[in-house]
Tab-separated table of C-alpha atoms in Angstrom:
chain	number	residue	atom	x	y	z
A	1090	UNK	CA	44.409	186.300	93.603
A	1091	UNK	CA	47.595	187.820	94.873
A	1092	UNK	CA	51.018	186.339	94.116
A	1093	UNK	CA	51.623	185.429	97.793
A	1094	UNK	CA	48.340	183.466	97.982
A	1095	UNK	CA	49.142	181.614	94.758
A	1096	UNK	CA	52.571	180.550	96.070
A	1097	UNK	CA	51.046	179.285	99.373
A	1098	UNK	CA	48.459	177.283	97.498
A	1099	UNK	CA	51.150	175.845	95.302
A	1100	UNK	CA	53.029	174.554	98.335
A	1101	UNK	CA	49.954	172.812	99.746
A	1102	UNK	CA	49.267	170.894	96.504
A	1103	UNK	CA	50.551	167.235	96.263
A	1104	UNK	CA	53.552	166.419	94.052
A	1105	UNK	CA	52.781	166.448	90.405
A	1106	UNK	CA	52.835	163.118	88.508
A	1107	UNK	CA	55.514	164.325	86.137
A	1108	UNK	CA	57.918	165.116	89.045
A	1109	UNK	CA	61.251	163.144	88.841
A	1110	UNK	CA	61.724	160.138	91.215
A	1111	UNK	CA	65.193	159.959	93.021
A	1112	UNK	CA	66.418	156.704	91.296
A	1113	UNK	CA	70.024	157.249	92.394
A	1114	UNK	CA	69.058	157.212	96.031
A	1115	UNK	CA	66.878	154.132	95.552
A	1116	UNK	CA	69.665	152.274	93.751
A	1117	UNK	CA	72.118	153.147	96.476
A	1118	UNK	CA	69.674	151.910	99.067
A	1119	UNK	CA	69.137	148.598	97.201
A	1120	UNK	CA	72.884	148.141	96.835
A	1121	UNK	CA	73.359	148.741	100.552
A	1122	UNK	CA	70.695	146.170	101.382
A	1123	UNK	CA	72.278	143.568	99.071
A	1124	UNK	CA	75.674	144.274	100.598
A	1125	UNK	CA	74.275	143.731	104.096
A	1126	UNK	CA	72.676	140.446	102.985
A	1127	UNK	CA	75.971	139.227	101.491
A	1128	UNK	CA	77.834	140.158	104.647
A	1129	UNK	CA	75.248	138.280	106.765
A	1130	UNK	CA	75.610	135.173	104.568
A	1131	UNK	CA	79.406	135.446	104.717
A	1132	UNK	CA	79.328	135.711	108.490
A	1133	UNK	CA	77.146	132.588	108.700
A	1134	UNK	CA	79.516	130.726	106.402
A	1135	UNK	CA	82.549	131.743	108.450
A	1136	UNK	CA	80.851	130.664	111.651
A	1137	UNK	CA	80.049	127.289	110.091
A	1138	UNK	CA	83.685	126.861	108.967
A	1139	UNK	CA	84.907	127.750	112.442
A	1140	UNK	CA	82.679	125.052	113.948
A	1141	UNK	CA	83.974	122.508	111.427
A	1142	UNK	CA	87.596	123.488	112.037
A	1143	UNK	CA	87.037	123.236	115.793
A	1144	UNK	CA	85.966	119.616	115.322
A	1145	UNK	CA	88.763	118.696	112.867
A	1146	UNK	CA	91.764	119.033	115.266
A	1147	UNK	CA	90.235	116.425	117.585
A	1148	UNK	CA	90.096	113.921	114.721
A	1149	UNK	CA	93.513	114.813	113.225
A	1150	UNK	CA	95.263	114.519	116.574
A	1151	UNK	CA	94.123	110.924	116.809
A	1152	UNK	CA	94.735	110.072	113.141
A	1153	UNK	CA	97.841	112.103	112.384
A	1154	UNK	CA	100.259	109.236	112.810
A	1155	UNK	CA	100.504	105.911	110.993
A	1156	UNK	CA	100.278	102.853	113.231
A	1157	UNK	CA	100.759	100.134	110.630
A	1158	UNK	CA	104.083	99.077	109.049
A	1159	UNK	CA	105.065	97.758	105.639
A	1160	UNK	CA	108.007	95.349	105.253
A	1161	UNK	CA	109.679	94.035	102.112
A	1162	UNK	CA	111.804	90.858	101.952
A	1163	UNK	CA	114.031	89.851	99.041
A	1164	UNK	CA	117.079	87.588	98.553
A	1165	UNK	CA	120.536	89.125	98.410
A	1166	UNK	CA	121.310	86.976	95.409
A	1167	UNK	CA	119.593	89.552	93.190
A	1168	UNK	CA	122.973	91.350	93.105
A	1169	UNK	CA	124.520	88.309	91.417
A	1170	UNK	CA	122.524	89.236	88.326
A	1171	UNK	CA	124.752	92.309	87.853
A	1172	UNK	CA	127.958	91.977	85.851
A	1173	UNK	CA	130.155	94.546	87.672
A	1174	UNK	CA	130.654	96.289	90.995
A	1175	UNK	CA	129.128	99.482	89.564
A	1176	UNK	CA	126.010	97.669	88.373
A	1177	UNK	CA	125.654	95.817	91.686
A	1178	UNK	CA	125.736	99.140	93.521
A	1179	UNK	CA	123.267	100.725	91.110
A	1180	UNK	CA	120.906	97.769	91.512
A	1181	UNK	CA	120.971	98.179	95.317
A	1182	UNK	CA	120.253	101.881	94.839
A	1183	UNK	CA	117.192	101.082	92.686
A	1184	UNK	CA	115.844	98.788	95.403
A	1185	UNK	CA	116.369	101.458	98.066
A	1186	UNK	CA	114.652	104.101	95.920
A	1187	UNK	CA	111.658	101.868	95.220
A	1188	UNK	CA	111.182	101.103	98.933
A	1189	UNK	CA	111.434	104.749	99.988
A	1190	UNK	CA	109.023	105.934	97.289
A	1191	UNK	CA	106.396	103.576	98.746
A	1192	UNK	CA	107.240	104.292	102.389
A	1193	UNK	CA	108.524	100.835	103.271
A	1194	UNK	CA	109.464	100.618	106.956
A	1195	UNK	CA	111.644	97.501	106.936
A	1196	UNK	CA	113.778	95.725	104.302
A	1197	UNK	CA	114.688	92.093	105.040
A	1198	UNK	CA	117.557	90.619	103.031
A	1199	UNK	CA	117.514	86.791	103.218
A	1200	UNK	CA	119.931	84.196	101.887
A	1201	UNK	CA	118.539	81.723	99.420
A	1202	UNK	CA	121.336	79.255	100.254
A	1203	UNK	CA	120.554	79.232	103.969
A	1204	UNK	CA	123.913	80.560	105.202
A	1205	UNK	CA	123.957	82.062	108.717
A	1206	UNK	CA	124.516	85.698	107.822
A	1207	UNK	CA	123.088	88.125	110.363
A	1208	UNK	CA	125.548	90.977	110.418
A	1209	UNK	CA	127.220	93.296	107.917
A	1210	UNK	CA	130.410	93.234	109.976
A	1211	UNK	CA	133.374	91.382	108.524
A	1212	UNK	CA	135.852	91.550	105.712
A	1213	UNK	CA	134.908	91.969	102.102
A	1214	UNK	CA	135.320	88.736	100.120
A	1215	UNK	CA	135.205	90.152	96.608
A	1216	UNK	CA	132.687	91.163	93.986
A	1217	UNK	CA	130.613	88.570	92.126
A	1218	UNK	CA	129.297	85.189	93.110
A	1219	UNK	CA	132.382	84.602	95.277
A	1220	UNK	CA	131.403	87.529	97.504
A	1221	UNK	CA	128.502	87.641	99.951
A	1222	UNK	CA	125.764	89.495	98.100
A	1223	UNK	CA	123.510	89.689	101.187
A	1224	UNK	CA	126.090	91.634	103.181
A	1225	UNK	CA	126.849	94.029	100.341
A	1226	UNK	CA	123.188	94.715	99.636
A	1227	UNK	CA	122.434	95.286	103.305
A	1228	UNK	CA	125.406	97.615	103.730
A	1229	UNK	CA	124.468	99.770	100.701
A	1230	UNK	CA	120.819	99.935	101.874
A	1231	UNK	CA	121.935	101.086	105.332
A	1232	UNK	CA	124.315	103.640	103.837
A	1233	UNK	CA	121.609	105.187	101.650
A	1234	UNK	CA	119.059	105.308	104.493
A	1235	UNK	CA	121.442	107.165	106.804
A	1236	UNK	CA	121.178	110.989	106.633
A	1237	UNK	CA	124.114	112.474	104.723
A	1238	UNK	CA	125.477	114.409	107.716
A	1239	UNK	CA	125.782	111.200	109.764
A	1240	UNK	CA	127.403	108.919	107.205
A	1241	UNK	CA	130.998	109.834	108.042
A	1242	UNK	CA	130.379	108.670	111.613
A	1243	UNK	CA	128.775	105.315	110.844
A	1244	UNK	CA	130.275	104.296	107.482
A	1245	UNK	CA	134.069	104.252	107.240
A	1246	UNK	CA	135.667	103.684	103.869
A	1247	UNK	CA	134.714	100.243	102.548
A	1248	UNK	CA	134.996	98.504	99.208
A	1249	UNK	CA	131.271	97.636	99.216
A	1250	UNK	CA	130.543	101.368	99.221
A	1251	UNK	CA	133.104	102.273	96.554
A	1252	UNK	CA	130.412	103.534	94.134
A	1253	UNK	CA	127.642	104.346	96.628
A	1254	UNK	CA	128.383	108.064	96.443
A	1255	UNK	CA	127.247	108.067	92.802
A	1256	UNK	CA	123.777	106.745	93.565
A	1257	UNK	CA	120.667	108.863	93.385
A	1258	UNK	CA	119.783	110.247	96.850
A	1259	UNK	CA	116.736	108.848	98.586
A	1260	UNK	CA	115.638	112.355	99.671
A	1261	UNK	CA	113.622	110.828	102.505
A	1262	UNK	CA	111.890	113.265	104.932
A	1263	UNK	CA	114.490	112.532	107.651
A	1264	UNK	CA	117.328	113.602	105.334
A	1265	UNK	CA	117.284	117.176	106.566
A	1266	UNK	CA	119.126	120.211	105.230
A	1267	UNK	CA	121.097	122.284	107.714
A	1268	UNK	CA	118.499	125.091	108.022
A	1269	UNK	CA	115.400	122.949	107.484
A	1270	UNK	CA	112.879	123.173	110.294
A	1271	UNK	CA	111.430	119.961	111.652
A	1272	UNK	CA	110.031	118.607	114.892
A	1273	UNK	CA	112.217	115.503	114.670
A	1274	UNK	CA	115.812	114.898	113.577
A	1275	UNK	CA	118.304	112.062	113.462
A	1276	UNK	CA	121.588	112.589	115.269
A	1277	UNK	CA	124.662	111.023	116.845
A	1278	UNK	CA	125.614	111.312	120.529
A	1279	UNK	CA	128.902	113.179	120.777
A	1280	UNK	CA	131.824	112.305	123.017
A	1281	UNK	CA	131.784	115.545	124.964
A	1282	UNK	CA	132.104	116.005	128.741
A	1283	UNK	CA	128.858	117.233	130.264
A	1284	UNK	CA	127.990	118.592	133.674
A	1285	UNK	CA	126.191	116.383	136.182
A	1286	UNK	CA	122.435	116.534	135.744
A	1287	UNK	CA	122.680	117.635	132.126
A	1288	UNK	CA	122.102	115.402	129.125
A	1289	UNK	CA	124.457	114.516	126.308
A	1290	UNK	CA	125.139	116.673	123.281
A	1291	UNK	CA	123.899	115.369	119.912
A	1292	UNK	CA	124.917	116.371	116.414
A	1293	UNK	CA	121.678	116.610	114.403
A	1294	UNK	CA	123.146	118.276	111.340
A	1295	UNK	CA	122.143	121.761	112.500
A	1296	UNK	CA	124.189	124.926	113.075
A	1297	UNK	CA	124.050	124.209	116.830
A	1298	UNK	CA	124.289	120.963	118.736
A	1299	UNK	CA	121.261	119.641	120.631
A	1300	UNK	CA	121.223	119.070	124.394
A	1301	UNK	CA	119.060	116.047	125.087
A	1302	UNK	CA	117.348	114.969	128.327
A	1303	UNK	CA	119.496	111.836	128.958
A	1304	UNK	CA	123.119	110.857	129.396
A	1305	UNK	CA	123.828	108.339	126.622
A	1306	UNK	CA	126.879	106.507	125.345
A	1307	UNK	CA	128.702	108.393	122.613
A	1308	UNK	CA	128.445	107.110	119.087
A	1309	UNK	CA	124.807	106.098	119.300
A	1310	UNK	CA	122.344	107.082	116.572
A	1311	UNK	CA	119.278	108.618	118.180
A	1312	UNK	CA	115.985	110.180	117.105
A	1313	UNK	CA	115.531	113.595	118.750
A	1314	UNK	CA	112.331	115.563	119.191
A	1315	UNK	CA	113.257	119.221	119.323
A	1316	UNK	CA	111.608	121.578	121.800
A	1317	UNK	CA	109.082	123.941	120.225
A	1318	UNK	CA	110.552	126.957	122.017
A	1319	UNK	CA	114.247	127.582	121.382
A	1320	UNK	CA	116.320	130.559	122.533
A	1321	UNK	CA	118.655	131.979	119.912
A	1322	UNK	CA	121.087	133.172	122.581
A	1323	UNK	CA	121.764	129.665	123.971
A	1324	UNK	CA	124.838	127.753	122.771
A	1325	UNK	CA	122.771	124.672	121.970
A	1326	UNK	CA	119.220	123.633	121.139
A	1327	UNK	CA	117.072	121.566	123.480
A	1328	UNK	CA	115.416	118.261	122.712
A	1329	UNK	CA	114.389	114.840	124.044
A	1330	UNK	CA	115.293	111.369	122.780
A	1331	UNK	CA	112.334	109.397	121.410
A	1332	UNK	CA	111.874	105.936	119.890
A	1333	UNK	CA	112.645	105.731	116.138
A	1334	UNK	CA	108.978	104.932	115.365
A	1335	UNK	CA	107.622	108.104	117.027
A	1336	UNK	CA	107.927	110.346	113.918
A	1337	UNK	CA	105.764	107.784	112.065
A	1338	UNK	CA	103.287	106.879	114.790
A	1339	UNK	CA	102.813	110.325	116.266
A	1340	UNK	CA	104.173	112.805	113.725
A	1341	UNK	CA	102.764	111.109	110.623
A	1342	UNK	CA	106.086	111.347	108.748
A	1343	UNK	CA	107.836	108.584	106.876
A	1344	UNK	CA	111.154	108.097	108.713
A	1345	UNK	CA	113.137	105.714	106.566
A	1346	UNK	CA	113.550	101.948	106.760
A	1347	UNK	CA	115.476	99.514	108.956
A	1348	UNK	CA	117.551	96.710	107.440
A	1349	UNK	CA	117.490	93.135	108.750
A	1350	UNK	CA	119.476	90.132	107.588
A	1351	UNK	CA	117.895	86.667	107.629
A	1352	UNK	CA	119.761	83.394	107.102
A	1353	UNK	CA	116.883	81.821	105.160
A	1354	UNK	CA	113.312	82.382	104.032
A	1355	UNK	CA	111.772	80.940	107.228
A	1356	UNK	CA	113.887	83.293	109.350
A	1357	UNK	CA	112.128	86.209	107.647
A	1358	UNK	CA	108.961	85.176	109.509
A	1359	UNK	CA	110.335	83.770	112.754
A	1360	UNK	CA	112.735	86.609	113.500
A	1361	UNK	CA	110.238	89.439	113.057
A	1362	UNK	CA	111.046	92.495	115.198
A	1363	UNK	CA	107.338	92.855	116.105
A	1364	UNK	CA	106.008	90.926	119.088
A	1365	UNK	CA	102.893	89.771	117.249
A	1366	UNK	CA	104.856	89.030	114.064
A	1367	UNK	CA	103.478	89.869	110.629
A	1368	UNK	CA	99.699	89.556	110.625
A	1369	UNK	CA	99.407	89.806	106.843
A	1370	UNK	CA	101.947	88.135	104.519
A	1371	UNK	CA	102.006	88.415	100.743
A	1372	UNK	CA	104.089	86.298	98.363
A	1373	UNK	CA	104.667	87.456	94.778
A	1374	UNK	CA	104.879	85.098	91.779
A	1375	UNK	CA	103.592	84.846	88.231
A	1376	UNK	CA	101.861	81.655	89.408
A	1377	UNK	CA	99.846	83.560	92.029
A	1378	UNK	CA	96.302	84.896	91.956
A	1379	UNK	CA	95.447	88.046	90.029
A	1380	UNK	CA	95.994	91.034	92.347
A	1381	UNK	CA	93.129	92.922	90.732
A	1382	UNK	CA	90.629	90.422	92.140
A	1383	UNK	CA	91.616	90.549	95.822
A	1384	UNK	CA	91.203	92.921	98.762
A	1385	UNK	CA	93.419	93.189	101.793
A	1386	UNK	CA	92.168	92.496	105.299
A	1387	UNK	CA	93.006	94.975	108.105
A	1388	UNK	CA	96.532	94.552	109.464
A	1389	UNK	CA	99.175	96.026	111.740
A	1390	UNK	CA	102.306	94.679	110.065
A	1391	UNK	CA	102.355	93.817	106.370
A	1392	UNK	CA	105.117	91.705	104.815
A	1393	UNK	CA	105.625	91.447	101.062
A	1394	UNK	CA	108.150	88.802	99.913
A	1395	UNK	CA	109.912	88.762	96.541
A	1396	UNK	CA	111.828	85.905	95.003
A	1397	UNK	CA	115.200	85.918	93.277
A	1398	UNK	CA	116.223	84.847	89.798
A	1399	UNK	CA	114.561	81.456	90.192
A	1400	UNK	CA	111.531	82.669	92.142
A	1401	UNK	CA	110.395	81.805	95.651
A	1402	UNK	CA	110.452	78.117	94.789
A	1403	UNK	CA	114.261	78.051	94.988
A	1404	UNK	CA	114.188	79.705	98.420
A	1405	UNK	CA	111.697	77.144	99.721
A	1406	UNK	CA	113.679	74.161	98.366
A	1407	UNK	CA	116.930	75.283	99.990
A	1408	UNK	CA	115.390	76.094	103.392
A	1409	UNK	CA	115.886	73.046	105.658
A	1410	UNK	CA	113.347	74.437	108.165
A	1411	UNK	CA	110.498	74.148	105.665
A	1412	UNK	CA	108.762	70.904	104.715
A	1413	UNK	CA	106.562	72.562	102.125
A	1414	UNK	CA	107.361	72.483	98.420
A	1415	UNK	CA	104.671	74.942	97.342
A	1416	UNK	CA	105.537	78.555	98.371
A	1417	UNK	CA	101.872	79.626	98.347
A	1418	UNK	CA	101.172	77.756	101.614
A	1419	UNK	CA	103.550	80.082	103.479
A	1420	UNK	CA	101.548	83.229	102.778
A	1421	UNK	CA	98.125	84.631	103.475
A	1422	UNK	CA	98.029	85.868	99.866
A	1423	UNK	CA	100.015	84.569	96.878
A	1424	UNK	CA	99.701	87.163	94.146
A	1425	UNK	CA	100.600	87.829	90.558
A	1426	UNK	CA	101.092	91.604	90.663
A	1427	UNK	CA	101.614	91.967	86.917
A	1428	UNK	CA	99.132	89.715	85.085
A	1429	UNK	CA	99.641	89.474	81.352
A	1430	UNK	CA	103.308	90.463	81.496
A	1431	UNK	CA	104.984	90.906	78.119
A	1432	UNK	CA	108.467	89.810	79.217
A	1433	UNK	CA	109.320	86.234	80.224
A	1434	UNK	CA	110.846	87.576	83.430
A	1435	UNK	CA	110.382	90.533	85.731
A	1436	UNK	CA	113.496	91.618	87.594
A	1437	UNK	CA	113.233	91.942	91.350
A	1438	UNK	CA	113.811	95.720	91.353
A	1439	UNK	CA	111.014	96.021	88.782
A	1440	UNK	CA	108.748	93.669	90.757
A	1441	UNK	CA	109.065	95.859	93.850
A	1442	UNK	CA	107.882	98.930	91.954
A	1443	UNK	CA	105.058	97.128	90.218
A	1444	UNK	CA	103.860	95.266	93.290
A	1445	UNK	CA	104.000	98.189	95.720
A	1446	UNK	CA	102.200	100.423	93.205
A	1447	UNK	CA	99.392	97.892	92.965
A	1448	UNK	CA	99.256	97.281	96.731
A	1449	UNK	CA	99.208	101.006	97.535
A	1450	UNK	CA	95.587	101.279	96.395
A	1451	UNK	CA	94.640	98.160	98.336
A	1452	UNK	CA	96.263	99.507	101.524
A	1453	UNK	CA	94.609	102.906	101.076
A	1454	UNK	CA	91.233	101.115	100.839
A	1455	UNK	CA	91.873	99.297	104.151
A	1456	UNK	CA	92.643	102.559	105.957
A	1457	UNK	CA	90.210	104.786	104.020
A	1458	UNK	CA	88.303	105.612	107.229
A	1459	UNK	CA	91.455	107.206	108.649
A	1460	UNK	CA	92.060	110.758	107.492
A	1461	UNK	CA	95.559	111.551	106.186
A	1462	UNK	CA	96.687	107.909	106.383
A	1463	UNK	CA	99.982	108.147	104.519
A	1464	UNK	CA	101.162	105.067	102.649
A	1465	UNK	CA	103.343	107.573	100.858
A	1466	UNK	CA	104.147	110.241	103.457
């Protein structure tokens, strides 16, 4: 057989069993298939996430804000337990800090003696039991709640506020820094002449003043919603005036507390700023029921009342508008928020922290079906 014939025959024969298999190519092919499978799974996962995210905004738009309010009431006489002006001021600062930490919307200061005190205006009568503790407590609470850049407008030099500058800041969300970005800001209407058809100018603690949509009297404190689109070239920012509750109800942000003075314990209930009043009231006392064994019912406006040095019994006895002698009949719930206490007494500033910490979980349970419901915003 010739060499050419042998080579042709060799080409026609099938591959020999000992011939090497291309493993590298096969591995590369398997890797490519696995990669394609992973990519397909990833694409499906991303599509699923997009569908879920598309549904979430509809829910969060409805549930972003907080509709309910939390109010705290306490007697101004708690300041009489402090031995000096510095300690009185520090005690008021502790109360303010406790209320802000737990997002309290209203602080009511009532007089255990039943005196008709409804304003912080008036002359200072001195420190100690001779002075009016309710007025001093209310003034310090208002001072601390006000954003720092507005205090010089609303709080002239006063002896009640002599040591207020040394207190720990509340650092509430509405206490903005100059360059901090936010949809809402607190401001004061400036006494500046404006052209007809244009709104007033407001100082909101920013590098530029804000032109609002209305002509308002100068010196008013207002809540401003800033426009989302601002032009850097303009001399002022643009915004609209909104109700003080809008940052809470629509924006979902805690926006500080309001301060109200009540002449007696009964006035705490009857002079409520809400049309429906408080639909859930809680009294605190060591004689109350164990807080661990109760649940809260749904509410719109919650009121938690604290007693003074002699408890709520003293406030009930001195209130001529009340016939009751037992404080528990005035409240929907009468609770002992610190069962098994080791000290004979719990100071009011301590009781606020203890009680609100215990109630926070109860409130969260009531609104657990609402996403992002901030008791602490």
